[in-house]
């Protein structure tokens, strides 16, 4: 499952009244709101809230909130990592709605229409020209380009929503602090063992038992790499670096975020922040930080396209059809950059090809690995059996 995310902006709203409206909405079971997992921030232009995982508000949420408030209400959302959109309501009436990927479910659902830039700009106090390019349905010919200079996400990336938020005066990165780290981390999960039938099948092939695919070090998991890159930041985020050294990741995050605001072109800042997010992932209740990791790693690769550690890390952070196509591109780059681990990347790429329906390319990658004969892993044998390669 990909990312499903809801953020609500209240331009010009009173914080107490906005919180009260959200509390009332939480009484509706269909919306799936959990107040203790919602995260608030008061911006100069008004309050905003990042809602909990599992919230399913969309238009119903915008309507419910706007009935109880005099300020505009914009419910921004990301749908399954595939597209983003919003509903803009005021005084119980819809003013505008927009979805970046029209006809996603069926023709005219969502409808193919631009967002109303003059109306949104009036409600948020910005110039229409600073947001109108975000509010055009994605066009295949423009995929991969940026709506505006300085954006973090390209057209076709659902995180364009964050760039739009920033243009409205609501910086997504400042929306919420990390949740506190618990005193006792959970026990690591054990991988499910192979069944006896699978073991016997592998033994009969005469090649011995397949081994698990090794976990290659990457920018999210490899502390020595994070600390090495942190040395580049002593002059711009020395206190944050020291906190990372002390494994005080929660305290380091706001300092790194502040440094990024001042030095947005330093890739090491994004590497260190993504590493911190990953150390806290799964240790607290509430929102997953995988979307934040994915965005930070994407910025790293924009600044350092050949960063092998970042490329390795970004492939597993999200898994939808759209992301698999990106994984294929990045695994192809890894195959060219890291010959030592070429066969592992080929198997990973074969899985992505299979998942997007390109079994011919998947079989070609697997066949190359088998011809080279350098690795014999559970992942390799499983996919070879599923695709019914000769001998499997």
GROMACS .gro file of C-alpha atoms in nm:
model
  392
    1UNK     CA    1   0.000   0.000   0.000
    2UNK     CA    2   0.127   0.346  -0.083
    3UNK     CA    3   0.094   0.674   0.101
    4UNK     CA    4  -0.251   0.805   0.195
    5UNK     CA    5  -0.219   1.144   0.359
    6UNK     CA    6  -0.451   1.426   0.469
    7UNK     CA    7  -0.344   1.778   0.561
    8UNK     CA    8  -0.590   2.055   0.647
    9UNK     CA    9  -0.511   2.427   0.615
   10UNK     CA   10  -0.718   2.697   0.786
   11UNK     CA   11  -0.605   3.034   0.640
   12UNK     CA   12  -0.699   3.313   0.879
   13UNK     CA   13  -0.854   3.067   1.123
   14UNK     CA   14  -0.862   3.084   1.501
   15UNK     CA   15  -0.659   2.792   1.637
   16UNK     CA   16  -0.896   2.702   1.920
   17UNK     CA   17  -1.201   2.704   1.694
   18UNK     CA   18  -1.021   2.499   1.430
   19UNK     CA   19  -0.917   2.239   1.687
   20UNK     CA   20  -1.273   2.225   1.816
   21UNK     CA   21  -1.406   2.169   1.463
   22UNK     CA   22  -1.165   1.878   1.414
   23UNK     CA   23  -1.271   1.732   1.749
   24UNK     CA   24  -1.634   1.741   1.636
   25UNK     CA   25  -1.545   1.578   1.305
   26UNK     CA   26  -1.369   1.300   1.495
   27UNK     CA   27  -1.707   1.195   1.634
   28UNK     CA   28  -1.804   1.076   1.284
   29UNK     CA   29  -1.679   0.714   1.259
   30UNK     CA   30  -1.671   0.716   0.879
   31UNK     CA   31  -1.388   0.971   0.876
   32UNK     CA   32  -1.151   0.756   1.081
   33UNK     CA   33  -1.003   1.049   1.275
   34UNK     CA   34  -0.781   0.977   1.577
   35UNK     CA   35  -0.720   1.300   1.764
   36UNK     CA   36  -0.417   1.176   1.959
   37UNK     CA   37  -0.238   1.102   1.632
   38UNK     CA   38  -0.310   1.437   1.461
   39UNK     CA   39  -0.028   1.691   1.458
   40UNK     CA   40  -0.084   2.065   1.463
   41UNK     CA   41   0.120   2.374   1.382
   42UNK     CA   42   0.029   2.741   1.394
   43UNK     CA   43   0.166   2.928   1.091
   44UNK     CA   44   0.161   3.307   1.043
   45UNK     CA   45  -0.129   3.256   0.801
   46UNK     CA   46  -0.327   3.026   1.029
   47UNK     CA   47  -0.330   2.678   1.183
   48UNK     CA   48  -0.277   2.351   0.998
   49UNK     CA   49  -0.308   1.986   1.096
   50UNK     CA   50  -0.156   1.668   0.958
   51UNK     CA   51  -0.413   1.395   1.018
   52UNK     CA   52  -0.353   1.041   1.133
   53UNK     CA   53  -0.286   0.739   0.914
   54UNK     CA   54  -0.614   0.575   0.825
   55UNK     CA   55  -0.812   0.897   0.804
   56UNK     CA   56  -1.052   0.887   0.510
   57UNK     CA   57  -1.189   1.241   0.499
   58UNK     CA   58  -1.161   1.398   0.152
   59UNK     CA   59  -1.468   1.603   0.056
   60UNK     CA   60  -1.679   1.489   0.354
   61UNK     CA   61  -1.416   1.619   0.594
   62UNK     CA   62  -1.393   1.957   0.419
   63UNK     CA   63  -1.770   1.994   0.432
   64UNK     CA   64  -1.795   1.895   0.798
   65UNK     CA   65  -1.520   2.135   0.908
   66UNK     CA   66  -1.638   2.431   0.705
   67UNK     CA   67  -1.988   2.420   0.854
   68UNK     CA   68  -1.846   2.504   1.195
   69UNK     CA   69  -1.590   2.767   1.088
   70UNK     CA   70  -1.597   3.109   0.927
   71UNK     CA   71  -1.253   3.075   0.767
   72UNK     CA   72  -1.180   2.879   0.448
   73UNK     CA   73  -1.088   2.511   0.487
   74UNK     CA   74  -0.856   2.336   0.241
   75UNK     CA   75  -0.824   1.958   0.274
   76UNK     CA   76  -0.512   1.850   0.084
   77UNK     CA   77  -0.453   1.481   0.022
   78UNK     CA   78  -0.222   1.229  -0.140
   79UNK     CA   79  -0.395   0.922  -0.279
   80UNK     CA   80  -0.195   0.597  -0.275
   81UNK     CA   81   0.128   0.773  -0.381
   82UNK     CA   82  -0.027   0.820  -0.726
   83UNK     CA   83  -0.170   1.172  -0.724
   84UNK     CA   84  -0.259   1.466  -0.503
   85UNK     CA   85  -0.551   1.705  -0.480
   86UNK     CA   86  -0.760   1.926  -0.255
   87UNK     CA   87  -1.110   2.033  -0.159
   88UNK     CA   88  -1.160   2.402  -0.072
   89UNK     CA   89  -1.475   2.484   0.125
   90UNK     CA   90  -1.610   2.785   0.312
   91UNK     CA   91  -1.925   2.829   0.524
   92UNK     CA   92  -2.056   2.485   0.428
   93UNK     CA   93  -2.019   2.536   0.052
   94UNK     CA   94  -1.757   2.408  -0.190
   95UNK     CA   95  -1.547   2.678  -0.353
   96UNK     CA   96  -1.314   2.459  -0.558
   97UNK     CA   97  -1.162   2.114  -0.592
   98UNK     CA   98  -0.865   1.980  -0.784
   99UNK     CA   99  -0.692   1.648  -0.857
  100UNK     CA  100  -0.357   1.625  -1.035
  101UNK     CA  101  -0.441   1.294  -1.208
  102UNK     CA  102  -0.783   1.308  -1.379
  103UNK     CA  103  -0.969   0.995  -1.489
  104UNK     CA  104  -0.777   0.791  -1.230
  105UNK     CA  105  -1.069   0.565  -1.138
  106UNK     CA  106  -1.273   0.600  -1.457
  107UNK     CA  107  -1.342   0.874  -1.715
  108UNK     CA  108  -1.420   1.201  -1.535
  109UNK     CA  109  -1.333   1.054  -1.193
  110UNK     CA  110  -1.157   1.268  -1.080
  111UNK     CA  111  -1.268   1.526  -1.337
  112UNK     CA  112  -1.014   1.685  -1.568
  113UNK     CA  113  -1.020   2.047  -1.455
  114UNK     CA  114  -0.761   2.298  -1.336
  115UNK     CA  115  -0.782   2.438  -0.987
  116UNK     CA  116  -0.909   2.791  -0.944
  117UNK     CA  117  -0.580   2.977  -0.890
  118UNK     CA  118  -0.732   3.328  -0.856
  119UNK     CA  119  -0.978   3.207  -0.593
  120UNK     CA  120  -0.718   3.009  -0.395
  121UNK     CA  121  -0.469   3.295  -0.415
  122UNK     CA  122  -0.730   3.537  -0.279
  123UNK     CA  123  -0.808   3.309   0.017
  124UNK     CA  124  -0.440   3.254   0.100
  125UNK     CA  125  -0.307   3.601   0.018
  126UNK     CA  126  -0.064   3.503  -0.259
  127UNK     CA  127  -0.023   3.600  -0.624
  128UNK     CA  128  -0.209   3.369  -0.869
  129UNK     CA  129   0.104   3.333  -1.079
  130UNK     CA  130   0.287   3.164  -0.792
  131UNK     CA  131   0.045   2.870  -0.774
  132UNK     CA  132  -0.139   2.838  -1.107
  133UNK     CA  133   0.109   2.590  -1.260
  134UNK     CA  134   0.053   2.352  -0.968
  135UNK     CA  135  -0.319   2.351  -1.042
  136UNK     CA  136  -0.299   2.205  -1.394
  137UNK     CA  137  -0.381   1.834  -1.436
  138UNK     CA  138  -0.065   1.640  -1.509
  139UNK     CA  139   0.025   1.617  -1.876
  140UNK     CA  140   0.235   1.326  -2.003
  141UNK     CA  141   0.455   1.562  -2.203
  142UNK     CA  142   0.547   1.759  -1.889
  143UNK     CA  143   0.611   1.463  -1.658
  144UNK     CA  144   0.950   1.492  -1.491
  145UNK     CA  145   0.975   1.871  -1.521
  146UNK     CA  146   0.918   2.125  -1.244
  147UNK     CA  147   0.620   2.355  -1.218
  148UNK     CA  148   0.840   2.628  -1.070
  149UNK     CA  149   1.211   2.683  -1.018
  150UNK     CA  150   1.309   2.574  -0.669
  151UNK     CA  151   1.045   2.300  -0.638
  152UNK     CA  152   1.140   1.974  -0.469
  153UNK     CA  153   0.893   1.750  -0.659
  154UNK     CA  154   0.849   1.718  -1.034
  155UNK     CA  155   0.522   1.706  -1.224
  156UNK     CA  156   0.401   1.349  -1.184
  157UNK     CA  157   0.523   1.318  -0.823
  158UNK     CA  158   0.247   1.331  -0.562
  159UNK     CA  159   0.477   1.530  -0.332
  160UNK     CA  160   0.414   1.830  -0.555
  161UNK     CA  161   0.146   1.886  -0.291
  162UNK     CA  162   0.418   1.999  -0.049
  163UNK     CA  163   0.553   2.251  -0.300
  164UNK     CA  164   0.200   2.388  -0.343
  165UNK     CA  165   0.160   2.412   0.035
  166UNK     CA  166   0.485   2.605   0.057
  167UNK     CA  167   0.368   2.849  -0.209
  168UNK     CA  168   0.053   2.910  -0.001
  169UNK     CA  169   0.266   2.991   0.304
  170UNK     CA  170   0.239   2.656   0.485
  171UNK     CA  171   0.577   2.479   0.485
  172UNK     CA  172   0.507   2.106   0.510
  173UNK     CA  173   0.847   2.036   0.669
  174UNK     CA  174   0.756   2.258   0.963
  175UNK     CA  175   0.413   2.108   1.012
  176UNK     CA  176   0.494   1.878   1.299
  177UNK     CA  177   0.778   1.767   1.527
  178UNK     CA  178   0.870   1.398   1.551
  179UNK     CA  179   0.686   1.195   1.811
  180UNK     CA  180   0.883   1.103   2.126
  181UNK     CA  181   1.093   0.791   2.121
  182UNK     CA  182   0.967   0.518   2.359
  183UNK     CA  183   1.188   0.391   2.640
  184UNK     CA  184   1.175   0.031   2.521
  185UNK     CA  185   1.196  -0.028   2.143
  186UNK     CA  186   0.991  -0.319   2.011
  187UNK     CA  187   1.156  -0.653   1.946
  188UNK     CA  188   1.267  -0.692   1.583
  189UNK     CA  189   1.044  -0.907   1.369
  190UNK     CA  190   1.178  -1.243   1.258
  191UNK     CA  191   1.161  -1.333   0.892
  192UNK     CA  192   0.924  -1.622   0.819
  193UNK     CA  193   1.123  -1.942   0.756
  194UNK     CA  194   1.091  -2.142   0.434
  195UNK     CA  195   0.847  -2.430   0.450
  196UNK     CA  196   0.973  -2.789   0.449
  197UNK     CA  197   0.834  -2.837   0.099
  198UNK     CA  198   1.034  -2.538  -0.027
  199UNK     CA  199   1.349  -2.665   0.141
  200UNK     CA  200   1.315  -3.010  -0.017
  201UNK     CA  201   1.251  -2.856  -0.357
  202UNK     CA  202   1.571  -2.651  -0.336
  203UNK     CA  203   1.782  -2.946  -0.221
  204UNK     CA  204   1.671  -3.157  -0.518
  205UNK     CA  205   1.810  -2.902  -0.760
  206UNK     CA  206   2.159  -3.002  -0.663
  207UNK     CA  207   2.266  -2.644  -0.594
  208UNK     CA  208   2.222  -2.642  -0.220
  209UNK     CA  209   1.985  -2.429  -0.022
  210UNK     CA  210   1.933  -2.071  -0.140
  211UNK     CA  211   2.049  -1.802   0.097
  212UNK     CA  212   1.877  -1.481   0.200
  213UNK     CA  213   1.954  -1.176  -0.010
  214UNK     CA  214   2.211  -0.971   0.183
  215UNK     CA  215   2.098  -0.632   0.307
  216UNK     CA  216   2.334  -0.385   0.146
  217UNK     CA  217   2.420  -0.075   0.350
  218UNK     CA  218   2.225   0.233   0.247
  219UNK     CA  219   2.174   0.594   0.346
  220UNK     CA  220   1.879   0.516   0.574
  221UNK     CA  221   2.032   0.232   0.772
  222UNK     CA  222   2.412   0.270   0.770
  223UNK     CA  223   2.517   0.483   1.064
  224UNK     CA  224   2.888   0.509   0.962
  225UNK     CA  225   2.784   0.661   0.630
  226UNK     CA  226   2.548   0.908   0.801
  227UNK     CA  227   2.823   1.015   1.041
  228UNK     CA  228   3.074   1.046   0.757
  229UNK     CA  229   2.841   1.281   0.567
  230UNK     CA  230   2.764   1.465   0.892
  231UNK     CA  231   3.126   1.585   0.900
  232UNK     CA  232   3.037   1.811   0.605
  233UNK     CA  233   2.781   1.992   0.820
  234UNK     CA  234   2.981   2.101   1.124
  235UNK     CA  235   2.978   2.465   1.016
  236UNK     CA  236   2.605   2.481   0.935
  237UNK     CA  237   2.444   2.235   1.178
  238UNK     CA  238   2.706   2.154   1.439
  239UNK     CA  239   2.459   2.109   1.725
  240UNK     CA  240   2.237   1.881   1.516
  241UNK     CA  241   2.540   1.672   1.414
  242UNK     CA  242   2.644   1.631   1.778
  243UNK     CA  243   2.293   1.515   1.871
  244UNK     CA  244   2.303   1.253   1.591
  245UNK     CA  245   2.637   1.131   1.724
  246UNK     CA  246   2.468   1.091   2.063
  247UNK     CA  247   2.175   0.910   1.896
  248UNK     CA  248   1.938   1.187   2.007
  249UNK     CA  249   1.754   1.172   1.677
  250UNK     CA  250   1.430   1.333   1.792
  251UNK     CA  251   1.614   1.641   1.918
  252UNK     CA  252   1.832   1.660   1.607
  253UNK     CA  253   1.545   1.670   1.358
  254UNK     CA  254   1.420   2.027   1.413
  255UNK     CA  255   1.777   2.158   1.398
  256UNK     CA  256   1.840   1.979   1.069
  257UNK     CA  257   1.510   2.108   0.930
  258UNK     CA  258   1.606   2.463   1.024
  259UNK     CA  259   1.945   2.418   0.856
  260UNK     CA  260   1.775   2.294   0.539
  261UNK     CA  261   1.567   2.610   0.528
  262UNK     CA  262   1.891   2.812   0.525
  263UNK     CA  263   2.105   2.578   0.313
  264UNK     CA  264   1.868   2.392   0.077
  265UNK     CA  265   2.145   2.285  -0.163
  266UNK     CA  266   2.349   2.075   0.084
  267UNK     CA  267   2.275   1.705   0.017
  268UNK     CA  268   2.431   1.592   0.345
  269UNK     CA  269   2.155   1.772   0.538
  270UNK     CA  270   1.886   1.567   0.364
  271UNK     CA  271   2.087   1.247   0.412
  272UNK     CA  272   2.120   1.310   0.784
  273UNK     CA  273   1.754   1.404   0.829
  274UNK     CA  274   1.635   1.095   0.638
  275UNK     CA  275   1.864   0.881   0.853
  276UNK     CA  276   1.710   1.031   1.168
  277UNK     CA  277   1.355   0.971   1.043
  278UNK     CA  278   1.444   0.607   0.981
  279UNK     CA  279   1.585   0.556   1.331
  280UNK     CA  280   1.250   0.667   1.477
  281UNK     CA  281   1.030   0.482   1.225
  282UNK     CA  282   0.801   0.225   1.383
  283UNK     CA  283   0.898   0.318   1.737
  284UNK     CA  284   0.600   0.546   1.795
  285UNK     CA  285   0.233   0.550   1.712
  286UNK     CA  286   0.095   0.787   1.453
  287UNK     CA  287   0.212   0.889   1.111
  288UNK     CA  288   0.478   0.700   0.921
  289UNK     CA  289   0.783   0.902   0.821
  290UNK     CA  290   0.847   0.701   0.504
  291UNK     CA  291   0.706   0.981   0.286
  292UNK     CA  292   0.950   1.225   0.449
  293UNK     CA  293   1.240   0.984   0.391
  294UNK     CA  294   1.138   0.943   0.030
  295UNK     CA  295   1.128   1.318  -0.027
  296UNK     CA  296   1.465   1.375   0.139
  297UNK     CA  297   1.629   1.096  -0.061
  298UNK     CA  298   1.475   1.238  -0.378
  299UNK     CA  299   1.638   1.573  -0.301
  300UNK     CA  300   1.971   1.398  -0.241
  301UNK     CA  301   1.950   1.234  -0.583
  302UNK     CA  302   1.859   1.563  -0.744
  303UNK     CA  303   2.184   1.705  -0.602
  304UNK     CA  304   2.393   1.385  -0.628
  305UNK     CA  305   2.246   1.167  -0.908
  306UNK     CA  306   2.512   0.897  -0.868
  307UNK     CA  307   2.484   0.853  -0.491
  308UNK     CA  308   2.474   0.473  -0.459
  309UNK     CA  309   2.378   0.480  -0.091
  310UNK     CA  310   2.076   0.703  -0.160
  311UNK     CA  311   1.972   0.499  -0.464
  312UNK     CA  312   1.980   0.178  -0.259
  313UNK     CA  313   1.772   0.339   0.015
  314UNK     CA  314   1.500   0.488  -0.203
  315UNK     CA  315   1.380   0.172  -0.377
  316UNK     CA  316   1.201   0.013  -0.078
  317UNK     CA  317   1.056   0.331   0.076
  318UNK     CA  318   0.732   0.322  -0.126
  319UNK     CA  319   0.560   0.053  -0.331
  320UNK     CA  320   0.292   0.145  -0.581
  321UNK     CA  321   0.273   0.100  -0.957
  322UNK     CA  322   0.402   0.452  -1.005
  323UNK     CA  323   0.690   0.395  -0.766
  324UNK     CA  324   0.785   0.063  -0.928
  325UNK     CA  325   0.856   0.248  -1.253
  326UNK     CA  326   1.083   0.480  -1.061
  327UNK     CA  327   1.248   0.183  -0.887
  328UNK     CA  328   1.324   0.029  -1.229
  329UNK     CA  329   1.501   0.347  -1.339
  330UNK     CA  330   1.702   0.372  -1.021
  331UNK     CA  331   1.795   0.003  -1.014
  332UNK     CA  332   1.912   0.039  -1.373
  333UNK     CA  333   2.137   0.321  -1.256
  334UNK     CA  334   2.267   0.105  -0.971
  335UNK     CA  335   2.345  -0.177  -1.214
  336UNK     CA  336   2.567   0.065  -1.405
  337UNK     CA  337   2.730   0.219  -1.097
  338UNK     CA  338   2.786  -0.081  -0.866
  339UNK     CA  339   2.915  -0.381  -1.060
  340UNK     CA  340   3.000  -0.575  -0.744
  341UNK     CA  341   2.630  -0.609  -0.654
  342UNK     CA  342   2.494  -0.616  -1.007
  343UNK     CA  343   2.316  -0.952  -0.973
  344UNK     CA  344   2.123  -0.847  -0.662
  345UNK     CA  345   2.000  -0.536  -0.844
  346UNK     CA  346   1.899  -0.745  -1.146
  347UNK     CA  347   1.683  -0.967  -0.926
  348UNK     CA  348   1.529  -0.662  -0.760
  349UNK     CA  349   1.459  -0.509  -1.100
  350UNK     CA  350   1.307  -0.836  -1.222
  351UNK     CA  351   1.055  -0.822  -0.937
  352UNK     CA  352   0.957  -0.466  -1.033
  353UNK     CA  353   0.920  -0.566  -1.397
  354UNK     CA  354   0.698  -0.855  -1.289
  355UNK     CA  355   0.486  -0.634  -1.068
  356UNK     CA  356   0.418  -0.387  -1.351
  357UNK     CA  357   0.331  -0.669  -1.592
  358UNK     CA  358   0.653  -0.680  -1.799
  359UNK     CA  359   0.739  -1.047  -1.750
  360UNK     CA  360   0.958  -1.059  -2.062
  361UNK     CA  361   1.200  -0.807  -1.910
  362UNK     CA  362   1.180  -0.985  -1.574
  363UNK     CA  363   1.278  -1.315  -1.734
  364UNK     CA  364   1.564  -1.149  -1.920
  365UNK     CA  365   1.710  -1.015  -1.595
  366UNK     CA  366   1.671  -1.349  -1.417
  367UNK     CA  367   1.827  -1.536  -1.708
  368UNK     CA  368   2.131  -1.307  -1.698
  369UNK     CA  369   2.174  -1.375  -1.327
  370UNK     CA  370   2.146  -1.750  -1.380
  371UNK     CA  371   2.399  -1.743  -1.665
  372UNK     CA  372   2.651  -1.558  -1.450
  373UNK     CA  373   2.597  -1.811  -1.168
  374UNK     CA  374   2.735  -1.588  -0.895
  375UNK     CA  375   2.437  -1.576  -0.657
  376UNK     CA  376   2.175  -1.826  -0.545
  377UNK     CA  377   1.916  -1.658  -0.325
  378UNK     CA  378   1.565  -1.723  -0.199
  379UNK     CA  379   1.436  -1.420  -0.390
  380UNK     CA  380   1.594  -1.543  -0.712
  381UNK     CA  381   1.456  -1.897  -0.688
  382UNK     CA  382   1.109  -1.782  -0.583
  383UNK     CA  383   1.062  -1.550  -0.881
  384UNK     CA  384   1.213  -1.805  -1.120
  385UNK     CA  385   0.950  -2.056  -1.004
  386UNK     CA  386   0.670  -1.802  -1.027
  387UNK     CA  387   0.767  -1.716  -1.386
  388UNK     CA  388   0.821  -2.086  -1.465
  389UNK     CA  389   1.173  -2.048  -1.601
  390UNK     CA  390   1.319  -2.376  -1.736
  391UNK     CA  391   1.441  -2.598  -1.454
  392UNK     CA  392   1.217  -2.437  -1.194
   0.00000   0.00000   0.00000
